[in-house]
Coordinates of C-alpha atoms and ligand atoms in Angstrom, one line a residue:
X1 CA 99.9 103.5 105.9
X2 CA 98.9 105.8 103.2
X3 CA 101.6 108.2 102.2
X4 CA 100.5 111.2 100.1
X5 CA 103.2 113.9 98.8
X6 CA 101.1 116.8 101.0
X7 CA 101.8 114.0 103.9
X8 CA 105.5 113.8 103.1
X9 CA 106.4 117.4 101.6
X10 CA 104.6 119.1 104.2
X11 CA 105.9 117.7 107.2
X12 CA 109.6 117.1 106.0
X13 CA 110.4 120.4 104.5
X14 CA 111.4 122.6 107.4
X15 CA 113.2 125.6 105.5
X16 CA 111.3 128.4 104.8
X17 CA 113.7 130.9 103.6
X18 CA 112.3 133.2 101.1
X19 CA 113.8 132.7 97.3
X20 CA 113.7 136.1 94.7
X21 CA 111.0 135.0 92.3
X22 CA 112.2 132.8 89.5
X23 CA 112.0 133.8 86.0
X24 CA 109.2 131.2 84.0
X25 CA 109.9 129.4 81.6
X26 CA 108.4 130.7 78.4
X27 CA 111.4 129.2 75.7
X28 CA 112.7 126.2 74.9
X29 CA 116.6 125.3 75.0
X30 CA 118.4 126.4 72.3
X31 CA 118.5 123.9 69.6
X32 CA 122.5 124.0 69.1
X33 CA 123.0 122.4 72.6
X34 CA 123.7 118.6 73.0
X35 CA 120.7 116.5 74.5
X36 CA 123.1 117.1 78.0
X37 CA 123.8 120.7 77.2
X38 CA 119.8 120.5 76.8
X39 CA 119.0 118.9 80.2
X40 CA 121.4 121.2 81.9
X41 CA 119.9 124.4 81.1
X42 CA 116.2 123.1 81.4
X43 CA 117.7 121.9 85.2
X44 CA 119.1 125.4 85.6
X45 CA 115.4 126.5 84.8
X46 CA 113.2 124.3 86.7
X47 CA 115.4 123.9 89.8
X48 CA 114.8 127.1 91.4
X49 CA 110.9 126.9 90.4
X50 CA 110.6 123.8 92.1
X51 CA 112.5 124.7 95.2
X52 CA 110.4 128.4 95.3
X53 CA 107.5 126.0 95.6
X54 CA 109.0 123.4 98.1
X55 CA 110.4 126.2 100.5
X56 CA 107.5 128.3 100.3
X57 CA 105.1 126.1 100.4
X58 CA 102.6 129.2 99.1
X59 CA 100.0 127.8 96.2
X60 CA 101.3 130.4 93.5
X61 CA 104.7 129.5 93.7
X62 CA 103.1 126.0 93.0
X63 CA 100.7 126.6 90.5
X64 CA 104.5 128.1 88.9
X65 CA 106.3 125.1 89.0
X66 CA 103.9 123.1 87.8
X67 CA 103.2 125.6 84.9
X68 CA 107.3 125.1 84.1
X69 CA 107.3 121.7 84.7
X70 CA 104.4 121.4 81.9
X71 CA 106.4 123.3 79.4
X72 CA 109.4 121.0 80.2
X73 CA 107.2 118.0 79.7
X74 CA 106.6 118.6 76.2
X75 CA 110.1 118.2 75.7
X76 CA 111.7 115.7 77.6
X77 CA 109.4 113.9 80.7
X78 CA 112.8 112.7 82.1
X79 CA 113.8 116.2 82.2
X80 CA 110.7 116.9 84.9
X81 CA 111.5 113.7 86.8
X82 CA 115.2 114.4 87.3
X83 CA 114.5 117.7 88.1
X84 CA 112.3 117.0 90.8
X85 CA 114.3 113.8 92.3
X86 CA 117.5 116.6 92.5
X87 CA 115.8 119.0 94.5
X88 CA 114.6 116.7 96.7
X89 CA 118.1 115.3 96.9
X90 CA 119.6 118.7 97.2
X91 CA 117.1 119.8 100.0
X92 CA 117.2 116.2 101.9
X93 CA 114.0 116.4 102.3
X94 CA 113.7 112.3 102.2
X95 CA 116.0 110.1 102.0
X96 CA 117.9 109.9 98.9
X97 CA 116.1 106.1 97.9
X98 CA 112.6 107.7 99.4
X99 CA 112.7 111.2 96.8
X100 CA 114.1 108.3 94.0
X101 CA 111.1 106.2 94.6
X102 CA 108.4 108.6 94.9
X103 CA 109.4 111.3 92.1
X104 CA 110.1 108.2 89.4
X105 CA 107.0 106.3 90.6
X106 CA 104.0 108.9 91.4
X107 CA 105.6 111.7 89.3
X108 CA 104.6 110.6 85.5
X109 CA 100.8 110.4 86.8
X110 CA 101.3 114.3 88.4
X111 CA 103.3 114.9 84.8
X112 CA 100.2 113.5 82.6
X113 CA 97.7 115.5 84.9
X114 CA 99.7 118.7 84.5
X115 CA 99.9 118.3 80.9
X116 CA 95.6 117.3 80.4
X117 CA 95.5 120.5 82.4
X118 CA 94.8 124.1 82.2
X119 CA 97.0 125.0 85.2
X120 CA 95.9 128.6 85.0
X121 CA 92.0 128.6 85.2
X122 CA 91.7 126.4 88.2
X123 CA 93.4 123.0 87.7
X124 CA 96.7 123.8 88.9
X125 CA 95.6 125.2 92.1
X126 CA 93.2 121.8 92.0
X127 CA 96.3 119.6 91.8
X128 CA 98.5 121.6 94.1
X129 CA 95.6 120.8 96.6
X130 CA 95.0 117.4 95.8
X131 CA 98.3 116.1 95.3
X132 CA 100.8 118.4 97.3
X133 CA 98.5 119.6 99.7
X134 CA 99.8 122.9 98.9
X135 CA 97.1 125.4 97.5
X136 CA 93.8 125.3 99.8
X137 CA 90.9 123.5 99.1
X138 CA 89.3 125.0 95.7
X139 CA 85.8 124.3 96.9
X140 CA 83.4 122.0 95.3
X141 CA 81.7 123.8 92.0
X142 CA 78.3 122.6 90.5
X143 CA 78.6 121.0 87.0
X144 CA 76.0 118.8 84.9
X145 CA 77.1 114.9 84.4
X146 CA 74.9 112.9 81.8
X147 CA 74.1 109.6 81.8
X148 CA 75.2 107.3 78.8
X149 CA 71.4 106.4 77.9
X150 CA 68.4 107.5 80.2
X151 CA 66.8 105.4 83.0
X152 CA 65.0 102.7 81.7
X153 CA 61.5 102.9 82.7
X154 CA 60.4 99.5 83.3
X155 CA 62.9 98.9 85.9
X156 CA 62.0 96.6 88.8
X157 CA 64.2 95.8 91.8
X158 CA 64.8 92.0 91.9
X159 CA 62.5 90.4 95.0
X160 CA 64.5 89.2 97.8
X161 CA 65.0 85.2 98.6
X162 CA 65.3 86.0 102.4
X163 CA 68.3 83.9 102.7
X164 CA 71.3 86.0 104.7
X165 CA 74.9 85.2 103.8
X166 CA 78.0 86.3 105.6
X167 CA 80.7 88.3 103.3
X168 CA 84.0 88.8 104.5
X169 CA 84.8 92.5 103.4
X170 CA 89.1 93.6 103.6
X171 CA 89.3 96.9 103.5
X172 CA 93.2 98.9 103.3
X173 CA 94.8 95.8 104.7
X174 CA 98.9 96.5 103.7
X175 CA 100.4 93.2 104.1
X176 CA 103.7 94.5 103.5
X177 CA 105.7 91.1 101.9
X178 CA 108.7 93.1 102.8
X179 CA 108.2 93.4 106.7
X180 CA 111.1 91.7 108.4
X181 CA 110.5 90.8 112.5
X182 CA 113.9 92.4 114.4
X183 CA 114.2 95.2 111.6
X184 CA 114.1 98.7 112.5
X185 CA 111.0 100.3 113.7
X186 CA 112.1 103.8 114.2
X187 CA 113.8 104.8 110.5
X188 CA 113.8 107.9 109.1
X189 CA 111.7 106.7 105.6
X190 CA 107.7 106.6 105.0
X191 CA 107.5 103.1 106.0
X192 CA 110.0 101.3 108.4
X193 CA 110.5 97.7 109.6
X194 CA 112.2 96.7 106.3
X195 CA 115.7 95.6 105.8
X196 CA 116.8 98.8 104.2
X197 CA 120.2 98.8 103.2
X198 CA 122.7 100.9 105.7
X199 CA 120.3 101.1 108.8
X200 CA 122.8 100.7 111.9
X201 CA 122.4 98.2 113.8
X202 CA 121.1 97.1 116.8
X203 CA 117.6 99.1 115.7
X204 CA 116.5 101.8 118.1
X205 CA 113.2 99.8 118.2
X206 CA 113.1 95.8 117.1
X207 CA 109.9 95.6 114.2
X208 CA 108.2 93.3 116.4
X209 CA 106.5 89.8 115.2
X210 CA 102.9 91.5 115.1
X211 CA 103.6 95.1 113.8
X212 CA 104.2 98.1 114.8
X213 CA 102.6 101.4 114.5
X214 CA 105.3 103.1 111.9
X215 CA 104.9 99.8 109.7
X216 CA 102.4 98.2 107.7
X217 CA 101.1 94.9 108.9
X218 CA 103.5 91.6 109.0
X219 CA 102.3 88.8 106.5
X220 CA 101.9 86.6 109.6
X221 CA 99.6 89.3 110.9
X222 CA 97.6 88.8 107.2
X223 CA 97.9 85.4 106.8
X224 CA 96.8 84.1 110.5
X225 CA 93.9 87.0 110.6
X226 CA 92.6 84.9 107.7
X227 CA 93.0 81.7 109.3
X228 CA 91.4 82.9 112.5
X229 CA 88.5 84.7 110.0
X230 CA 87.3 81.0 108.7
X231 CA 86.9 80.1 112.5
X232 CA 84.5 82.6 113.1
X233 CA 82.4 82.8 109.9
X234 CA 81.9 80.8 106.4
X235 CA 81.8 84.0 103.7
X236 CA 79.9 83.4 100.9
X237 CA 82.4 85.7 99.5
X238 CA 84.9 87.7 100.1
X239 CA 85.4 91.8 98.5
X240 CA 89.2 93.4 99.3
X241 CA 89.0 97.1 98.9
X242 CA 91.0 100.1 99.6
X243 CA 94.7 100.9 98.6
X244 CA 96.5 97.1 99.0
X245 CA 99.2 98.3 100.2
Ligands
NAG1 C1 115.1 112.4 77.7 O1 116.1 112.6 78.6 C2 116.8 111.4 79.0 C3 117.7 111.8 80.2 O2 118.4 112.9 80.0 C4 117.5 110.8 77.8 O3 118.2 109.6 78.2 C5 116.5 110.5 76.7 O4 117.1 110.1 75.6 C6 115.7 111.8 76.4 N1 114.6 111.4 75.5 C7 114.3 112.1 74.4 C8 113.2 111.6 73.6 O5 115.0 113.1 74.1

C-alpha cells in the first residue's frame, strides 16, 4: 500500500466550509517575544493558512500555505511541522498517531522542497500537484538536459554468449514486520492489521494469516513466497525494486 498525502488529505477531509482569506505572512515575530511567545504567534499565522488550504482544497489557497510555511521555515522548521501536525489534530482528519507520523516524517522533505523552490513561478503549484494532489496537473514543459561528456564514438554493444539465465525480479513487495495474524483488519489508519494501541477488541475483521486487502503483506506471506520461488526456478540473481514497504 502506497499512501501519498493527495491519497490521505483528499479522501479524509470532508469539510468544505469556506474560510475569509487569511492574511500572508510577510514579517517575522517580533524579536522581544520568548522563543514560545515566538511559536505562538507564527501558530496563530500559519494555522488558518493551512486549514484555508486543507478545507478548500483549491490550488491557490495551497500555493499560500506553502508560500507561509516557507517564510516560517527560515526561522524555525519545527515551527512548520507543529503547525501542520495541529491542524491535522484539530480537523481529525487522521488519527492523532497517523497526522504525528506523517507530518514529522514526510514533512521536512515537503519543507526542503518548498524552501529550494520558487513557489510563485510554477513550483508551488508543481508541488501542490505532486505531493498533495491539490493544484492540477501543471503539464509537462520542454527543457534541454545535457550530458556530462558526449557519447563516445567508438562504442560497441558487447556480443551475446547465448546462455539464458533466470532472474528473480521483486517488485513493491511490503512485508510489513509489524503485521500481527488476529489483529484488526478494518481500522480507521493508512495501514491496518497491526497491534495499535487502543483498538477495541474483538476486531470487526480478524487480520487473517495470509493478508488482507487493507494491509500490507504478512512476513509468512514474504518469507514462504521465497521458499516456494527456489522450487520453481534457480535465479542467477535476484533485483528488489519499488517502495519496500
Ligand atoms: C525551534 O522550535 C522548537 C520547538 O518550539 C524549539 O525546541 C527549538 O529550540 C527551536 N529551534 C531554534 C533553532 O530556535
Amino acid at each position: 500500500m502506497r499512501i501519498g498525502f493527495s491519497t490521505v488529505i483528499l479522501s479524509l477531509v470532508a469539510a468544505t466550509s469556506v474560510i475569509a482569506a487569511p492574511a500572508p505572512i510577510t514579517e517575522a515575530p517580533p524579536v522581544h517575544l520568548s522563543q514560545l511567545e515566538q511559536r505562538g504567534w507564527v501558530m496563530d499565522r500559519l494555522k488558518p493558512l493551512f486549514s484555508k488550504a486543507v478545507n478548500s482544497l483549491q490550488c491557490g489557497a495551497c500555493v499560500a500555505a506553502l508560500s507561509g510555511a516557507k517564510s516560517i521555515a527560515y526561522l524555525n522548521k519545527n515551527w512548520v511541522l507543529d503547525a501542520a501536525n495541529g491542524i491535522c489534530r484539530e480537523m481529525k482528519m487522521m488519527d492523532a498517531d497517523v497526522c504525528s507520523g506523517i507530518v514529522y516524517s514526510q514533512g521536512p522533505v515537503l519543507i526542503q522542497a518548498a524552501l529550494q523552490a520558487n513557489l510563485l513561478s510554477g513550483d508551488g503549484k508543481m508541488i501542490c500537484f505532486q505531493a498533495l494532489g491539490i493544484c492540477p496537473s501543471p503539464g509537462i514543459s520542454s527543457g534541454t538536459v545535457s550530458f556530462p561528456k558526449p557519447k563516445p564514438t567508438n562504442a560497441k554493444a558487447p556480443t551475446p554468449s547465448g546462455k539464458l539465465v533466470d532472474v528473480m525480479h521483486l517488485s513493491d513487495w511490503h512485508v510489513d514486520a509489524h503485521y500481527v495474524p488476529g489483529s484488526e483488519a478494518e481500522c480507521t489508519k493508512p495501514l491496518c492489521c497491526r497491534n495499535y494501541a487502543g483498538q477495541s477488541k474483538p476486531p470487526k475483521r480478524a487480520a487473517s494469516t495470509w493478508g488482507d486487502y487493507k494491509c500490507d503483506a504478512p512476513k509468512k506471506l514474504g518469507i514462504d513466497m521465497l521458499k516456494y520461488a527456489s522450487t520453481i526456478s534457480h535465479p542467477e540473481f535476484s533485483i528488489i525494486t519499488g517502495d519496500i514497504p
